[in-house]
PDB file of C-alpha atoms in Angstrom:
ATOM      1  CA  ASN S1347      22.028-109.090  50.646  1.00 40.00           C
ATOM      2  CA  SER S1348      22.988-106.304  53.047  1.00 61.00           C
ATOM      3  CA  GLY S1349      25.034-103.487  51.524  1.00 60.00           C
ATOM      4  CA  PHE S1350      23.547-103.967  48.039  1.00 58.00           C
ATOM      5  CA  SER S1351      20.243-103.022  46.491  1.00 64.00           C
ATOM      6  CA  GLY S1352      18.575-103.470  43.126  1.00 61.00           C
ATOM      7  CA  ASP S1353      15.743-105.244  41.326  1.00 63.00           C
ATOM      8  CA  GLY S1354      17.260-108.710  41.467  1.00 62.00           C
ATOM      9  CA  HIS S1355      18.774-108.518  37.965  1.00 68.00           C
ATOM     10  CA  THR S1356      21.047-105.609  38.687  1.00 72.00           C
ATOM     11  CA  CYS S1357      22.646-104.839  42.009  1.00 74.00           C
ATOM     12  CA  HIS S1358      24.526-101.769  43.074  1.00 76.00           C
ATOM     13  CA  ASN S1359      26.525-100.947  46.155  1.00 81.00           C
ATOM     14  CA  ASP S1360      24.669 -99.014  48.849  1.00 84.00           C
ATOM     15  CA  ASP S1361      26.735 -96.188  50.342  1.00 89.00           C
ATOM     16  CA  GLU S1362      25.787 -96.476  53.998  1.00 89.00           C
ATOM     17  CA  CYS S1363      27.929 -93.426  54.812  1.00 92.00           C
ATOM     18  CA  VAL S1364      26.010 -91.129  52.454  1.00 92.00           C
ATOM     19  CA  GLU S1365      22.630 -92.671  53.228  1.00 89.00           C
ATOM     20  CA  GLY S1366      23.194 -92.399  56.984  1.00 87.00           C
ATOM     21  CA  THR S1367      22.432 -96.076  57.595  1.00 87.00           C
ATOM     22  CA  HIS S1368      25.776 -96.719  59.317  1.00 91.00           C
ATOM     23  CA  ASP S1369      26.269 -97.075  63.049  1.00 94.00           C
ATOM     24  CA  CYS S1370      29.530 -95.128  63.374  1.00 95.00           C
ATOM     25  CA  ASP S1371      30.057 -93.010  66.474  1.00 96.00           C
ATOM     26  CA  ALA S1372      29.479 -89.252  66.139  1.00 96.00           C
ATOM     27  CA  HIS S1373      33.266 -88.806  66.544  1.00 97.00           C
ATOM     28  CA  ALA S1374      34.160 -91.330  63.830  1.00 96.00           C
ATOM     29  CA  ASP S1375      34.608 -91.198  60.079  1.00 95.00           C
ATOM     30  CA  CYS S1376      32.542 -93.591  57.966  1.00 95.00           C
ATOM     31  CA  VAL S1377      34.266 -95.172  54.948  1.00 94.00           C
ATOM     32  CA  ASP S1378      32.188 -97.040  52.380  1.00 91.00           C
ATOM     33  CA  ASP S1379      33.392-100.469  51.244  1.00 89.00           C
ATOM     34  CA  VAL S1380      31.861-102.638  48.527  1.00 85.00           C
ATOM     35  CA  GLY S1381      28.831-104.176  50.200  1.00 81.00           C
ATOM     36  CA  SER S1382      29.715-102.739  53.592  1.00 88.00           C
ATOM     37  CA  PHE S1383      31.402 -99.883  55.474  1.00 91.00           C
ATOM     38  CA  HIS S1384      33.878 -99.376  58.277  1.00 94.00           C
ATOM     39  CA  CYS S1385      34.272 -96.741  60.994  1.00 96.00           C
ATOM     40  CA  THR S1386      37.483 -95.073  62.167  1.00 97.00           C
ATOM     41  CA  CYS S1387      37.635 -92.813  65.224  1.00 97.00           C
ATOM     42  CA  ALA S1388      38.596 -89.203  64.396  1.00 96.00           C
ATOM     43  CA  ASP S1389      41.892 -87.698  65.574  1.00 94.00           C
ATOM     44  CA  GLY S1390      41.828 -87.145  69.332  1.00 95.00           C
ATOM     45  CA  TYR S1391      39.433 -90.058  69.889  1.00 97.00           C
ATOM     46  CA  ALA S1392      40.044 -93.770  70.425  1.00 96.00           C
ATOM     47  CA  GLY S1393      37.856 -96.854  70.157  1.00 97.00           C
ATOM     48  CA  THR S1394      36.287 -99.246  67.686  1.00 97.00           C
ATOM     49  CA  GLY S1395      34.794 -96.587  65.440  1.00 96.00           C
ATOM     50  CA  HIS S1396      31.346 -97.659  66.501  1.00 96.00           C
ATOM     51  CA  ALA S1397      32.119 -96.302  69.972  1.00 97.00           C
ATOM     52  CA  CYS S1398      34.772 -93.574  70.339  1.00 97.00           C
ATOM     53  CA  SER S1399      35.929 -91.732  73.454  1.00 97.00           C
ATOM     54  CA  ASP S1400      38.053 -88.659  73.905  1.00 97.00           C
ATOM     55  CA  VAL S1401      41.778 -89.196  74.400  1.00 96.00           C
ATOM     56  CA  ASP S1402      43.184 -87.114  77.274  1.00 96.00           C
ATOM     57  CA  GLU S1403      46.408 -85.966  75.601  1.00 93.00           C
ATOM     58  CA  CYS S1404      47.464 -84.098  78.748  1.00 93.00           C
ATOM     59  CA  ALA S1405      47.384 -87.275  80.838  1.00 94.00           C
ATOM     60  CA  ALA S1406      48.935 -89.375  78.088  1.00 91.00           C
ATOM     61  CA  ASP S1407      51.897 -87.022  77.563  1.00 90.00           C
ATOM     62  CA  ALA S1408      53.036 -84.984  80.570  1.00 87.00           C
ATOM     63  CA  ASP S1409      55.190 -82.878  78.218  1.00 88.00           C
ATOM     64  CA  ALA S1410      52.443 -82.239  75.636  1.00 90.00           C
ATOM     65  CA  CYS S1411      52.852 -78.477  76.061  1.00 92.00           C
ATOM     66  CA  GLY S1412      56.479 -78.248  77.156  1.00 86.00           C
ATOM     67  CA  ALA S1413      57.932 -76.486  80.158  1.00 80.00           C
ATOM     68  CA  GLY S1414      56.088 -73.601  81.750  1.00 82.00           C
ATOM     69  CA  ALA S1415      52.746 -74.151  79.990  1.00 90.00           C
ATOM     70  CA  GLY S1416      49.552 -75.681  81.295  1.00 92.00           C
ATOM     71  CA  CYS S1417      47.763 -78.405  79.338  1.00 93.00           C
ATOM     72  CA  VAL S1418      43.970 -78.387  79.079  1.00 93.00           C
ATOM     73  CA  ASN S1419      42.201 -81.367  77.530  1.00 95.00           C
ATOM     74  CA  THR S1420      39.479 -80.461  75.015  1.00 95.00           C
ATOM     75  CA  PRO S1421      37.113 -82.711  73.055  1.00 94.00           C
ATOM     76  CA  GLY S1422      39.275 -84.279  70.362  1.00 93.00           C
ATOM     77  CA  GLY S1423      42.417 -82.394  71.299  1.00 93.00           C
ATOM     78  CA  PHE S1424      44.122 -80.186  73.876  1.00 93.00           C
ATOM     79  CA  GLU S1425      45.182 -76.595  74.381  1.00 92.00           C
ATOM     80  CA  CYS S1426      48.268 -75.133  75.957  1.00 93.00           C
ATOM     81  CA  ASN S1427      48.156 -71.946  77.960  1.00 89.00           C
ATOM     82  CA  CYS S1428      50.601 -69.922  79.934  1.00 88.00           C
ATOM     83  CA  GLY S1429      48.252 -68.406  82.481  1.00 78.00           C
ATOM     84  CA  ASP S1430      50.443 -65.379  83.160  1.00 74.00           C
ATOM     85  CA  GLY S1431      49.760 -63.280  80.085  1.00 71.00           C
ATOM     86  CA  ARG S1432      52.487 -64.782  77.952  1.00 78.00           C
ATOM     87  CA  LEU S1433      51.498 -66.432  74.683  1.00 79.00           C
ATOM     88  CA  TYR S1434      52.071 -70.056  73.836  1.00 84.00           C
ATOM     89  CA  ASP S1435      54.362 -70.680  70.839  1.00 83.00           C
ATOM     90  CA  VAL S1436      53.134 -73.934  69.268  1.00 81.00           C
ATOM     91  CA  HIS S1437      56.310 -74.500  67.239  1.00 81.00           C
ATOM     92  CA  ALA S1438      58.726 -73.974  70.133  1.00 84.00           C
ATOM     93  CA  LYS S1439      56.407 -75.675  72.666  1.00 87.00           C
ATOM     94  CA  MET S1440      56.973 -72.916  75.194  1.00 88.00           C
ATOM     95  CA  CYS S1441      55.507 -69.750  76.683  1.00 88.00           C
ATOM     96  CA  VAL S1442      56.959 -66.560  75.246  1.00 83.00           C
ATOM     97  CA  ASP S1443      56.519 -62.917  76.046  1.00 81.00           C
ATOM     98  CA  VAL S1444      55.264 -60.777  73.197  1.00 81.00           C
ATOM     99  CA  ASP S1445      57.115 -57.477  72.966  1.00 85.00           C
ATOM    100  CA  GLU S1446      54.238 -55.026  72.601  1.00 85.00           C
ATOM    101  CA  CYS S1447      56.761 -52.204  72.079  1.00 92.00           C
ATOM    102  CA  VAL S1448      57.527 -53.575  68.597  1.00 89.00           C
ATOM    103  CA  SER S1449      54.211 -52.138  67.374  1.00 89.00           C
ATOM    104  CA  GLY S1450      55.285 -48.652  68.532  1.00 92.00           C
ATOM    105  CA  PRO S1451      52.420 -47.777  70.892  1.00 94.00           C
ATOM    106  CA  CYS S1452      54.099 -44.606  72.211  1.00 96.00           C
ATOM    107  CA  GLU S1453      53.565 -41.463  70.153  1.00 95.00           C
ATOM    108  CA  ASN S1454      55.240 -38.061  70.013  1.00 94.00           C
ATOM    109  CA  GLY S1455      58.711 -39.213  71.054  1.00 94.00           C
ATOM    110  CA  GLY S1456      57.587 -41.327  74.018  1.00 95.00           C
ATOM    111  CA  SER S1457      59.715 -44.335  74.945  1.00 97.00           C
ATOM    112  CA  CYS S1458      58.228 -47.789  75.490  1.00 96.00           C
ATOM    113  CA  SER S1459      59.184 -50.363  78.120  1.00 94.00           C
ATOM    114  CA  ASP S1460      57.869 -53.939  77.860  1.00 89.00           C
ATOM    115  CA  THR S1461      56.928 -56.337  80.647  1.00 82.00           C
ATOM    116  CA  VAL S1462      55.027 -59.627  80.555  1.00 75.00           C
ATOM    117  CA  ASN S1463      51.787 -58.899  78.673  1.00 72.00           C
ATOM    118  CA  LEU S1464      52.109 -55.179  79.472  1.00 83.00           C
ATOM    119  CA  TRP S1465      53.826 -52.109  78.129  1.00 88.00           C
ATOM    120  CA  ASN S1466      54.315 -48.625  79.476  1.00 94.00           C
ATOM    121  CA  CYS S1467      55.040 -45.326  77.744  1.00 96.00           C
ATOM    122  CA  THR S1468      57.318 -42.741  79.293  1.00 96.00           C
ATOM    123  CA  CYS S1469      56.225 -39.567  77.542  1.00 95.00           C
ATOM    124  CA  ALA S1470      58.526 -36.912  76.173  1.00 92.00           C
ATOM    125  CA  PHE S1471      58.342 -33.482  77.800  1.00 86.00           C
ATOM    126  CA  GLY S1472      55.026 -31.815  77.019  1.00 86.00           C
ATOM    127  CA  TRP S1473      53.039 -35.014  76.337  1.00 91.00           C
ATOM    128  CA  ARG S1474      50.912 -37.347  78.446  1.00 90.00           C
ATOM    129  CA  GLY S1475      48.370 -40.170  78.156  1.00 92.00           C
ATOM    130  CA  LEU S1476      48.546 -43.933  77.737  1.00 93.00           C
ATOM    131  CA  HIS S1477      50.146 -43.541  74.285  1.00 95.00           C
ATOM    132  CA  CYS S1478      51.598 -40.029  74.871  1.00 95.00           C
ATOM    133  CA  GLU S1479      48.881 -38.715  72.595  1.00 92.00           C
ATOM    134  CA  ASP S1480      47.722 -35.733  74.662  1.00 90.00           C
ATOM    135  CA  GLU S1481      49.648 -32.487  74.499  1.00 88.00           C
ATOM    136  CA  ILE S1482      50.046 -30.729  77.837  1.00 86.00           C
ATOM    137  CA  ASP S1483      49.015 -27.085  77.808  1.00 86.00           C
ATOM    138  CA  PRO S1484      51.097 -25.572  80.631  1.00 87.00           C
ATOM    139  CA  CYS S1485      48.919 -22.467  80.646  1.00 88.00           C
ATOM    140  CA  GLU S1486      45.732 -24.421  81.383  1.00 80.00           C
ATOM    141  CA  GLU S1487      47.400 -26.829  83.761  1.00 69.00           C
ATOM    142  CA  GLY S1488      48.940 -24.093  85.896  1.00 70.00           C
ATOM    143  CA  GLU S1489      52.338 -25.705  85.327  1.00 75.00           C
ATOM    144  CA  ASN S1490      54.123 -22.501  84.395  1.00 86.00           C
ATOM    145  CA  ASP S1491      56.293 -19.889  86.017  1.00 88.00           C
ATOM    146  CA  CYS S1492      54.216 -16.855  84.997  1.00 91.00           C
ATOM    147  CA  ASP S1493      53.284 -14.250  87.612  1.00 91.00           C
ATOM    148  CA  PRO S1494      49.930 -15.703  88.766  1.00 88.00           C
ATOM    149  CA  LEU S1495      48.212 -12.337  89.233  1.00 91.00           C
ATOM    150  CA  HIS S1496      49.805  -9.935  86.779  1.00 93.00           C
ATOM    151  CA  ALA S1497      50.916 -11.967  83.735  1.00 93.00           C
ATOM    152  CA  MET S1498      49.398 -13.856  80.845  1.00 92.00           C
ATOM    153  CA  CYS S1499      50.601 -17.298  79.732  1.00 92.00           C
ATOM    154  CA  GLU S1500      50.837 -18.168  76.034  1.00 91.00           C
ATOM    155  CA  HIS S1501      51.058 -21.811  74.937  1.00 89.00           C
ATOM    156  CA  LEU S1502      53.748 -22.163  72.244  1.00 89.00           C
ATOM    157  CA  GLY S1503      53.703 -25.946  71.671  1.00 83.00           C
ATOM    158  CA  PRO S1504      54.318 -29.183  73.549  1.00 81.00           C
ATOM    159  CA  GLY S1505      55.608 -28.190  76.983  1.00 77.00           C
ATOM    160  CA  GLN S1506      56.492 -24.671  75.900  1.00 85.00           C
ATOM    161  CA  HIS S1507      55.015 -21.372  77.005  1.00 89.00           C
ATOM    162  CA  ALA S1508      55.789 -17.690  77.253  1.00 92.00           C
ATOM    163  CA  CYS S1509      54.822 -15.230  79.996  1.00 93.00           C
ATOM    164  CA  GLN S1510      53.947 -11.577  79.356  1.00 94.00           C
ATOM    165  CA  CYS S1511      53.066  -8.993  81.987  1.00 94.00           C
ATOM    166  CA  HIS S1512      49.628  -7.376  81.710  1.00 94.00           C
ATOM    167  CA  ALA S1513      49.407  -3.804  80.410  1.00 93.00           C
ATOM    168  CA  GLY S1514      50.687  -1.399  83.033  1.00 93.00           C
ATOM    169  CA  TRP S1515      52.949  -4.004  84.614  1.00 94.00           C
ATOM    170  CA  GLU S1516      56.533  -4.817  83.782  1.00 90.00           C
ATOM    171  CA  GLY S1517      59.027  -7.436  84.792  1.00 86.00           C
ATOM    172  CA  GLU S1518      61.558  -9.963  83.526  1.00 80.00           C
ATOM    173  CA  ASN S1519      59.919 -12.379  81.038  1.00 86.00           C
ATOM    174  CA  GLY S1520      56.549 -12.078  82.830  1.00 87.00           C
ATOM    175  CA  THR S1521      57.609 -14.424  85.616  1.00 89.00           C
ATOM    176  CA  SER S1522      57.500 -11.582  88.137  1.00 90.00           C
ATOM    177  CA  CYS S1523      55.600  -8.420  87.312  1.00 88.00           C
TER     178      CYS S1523
END
């Protein structure tokens, strides 16, 4: 008898699911029964279990992702995306902007402004760079008020400098010698 095996005196149930002798679809679960088995299509698939096809959740439910999000059918499921850099919040079924400023990307007293999927640092005086990580040396950058021919510039810290006239020259604070 099909579904059982033995020597004629003793019979035991064959587990077609374990033995791989079932004819369930690749997208179905096989469940062993006494003397038989049955097939059930996996989540996201529909059919008899012996033949299963993908369910297009996006077509079946126009509001599968909620307002403002795009629905993309995938094998056995679907994905929601926002397409504009915002992230999809599965629980709220909506696209939300992530405030990147919360992580504090701006260093050295820089202030952060958030936009959709972007952030921007406005650096404090004396700092520059994407994260305000680079100190500006006004003496090297030429951004100082020292006499360009007769004075020396000394970098004192972020955005700060001092001017001193060269030996043999004098003037007010080295700005004019």
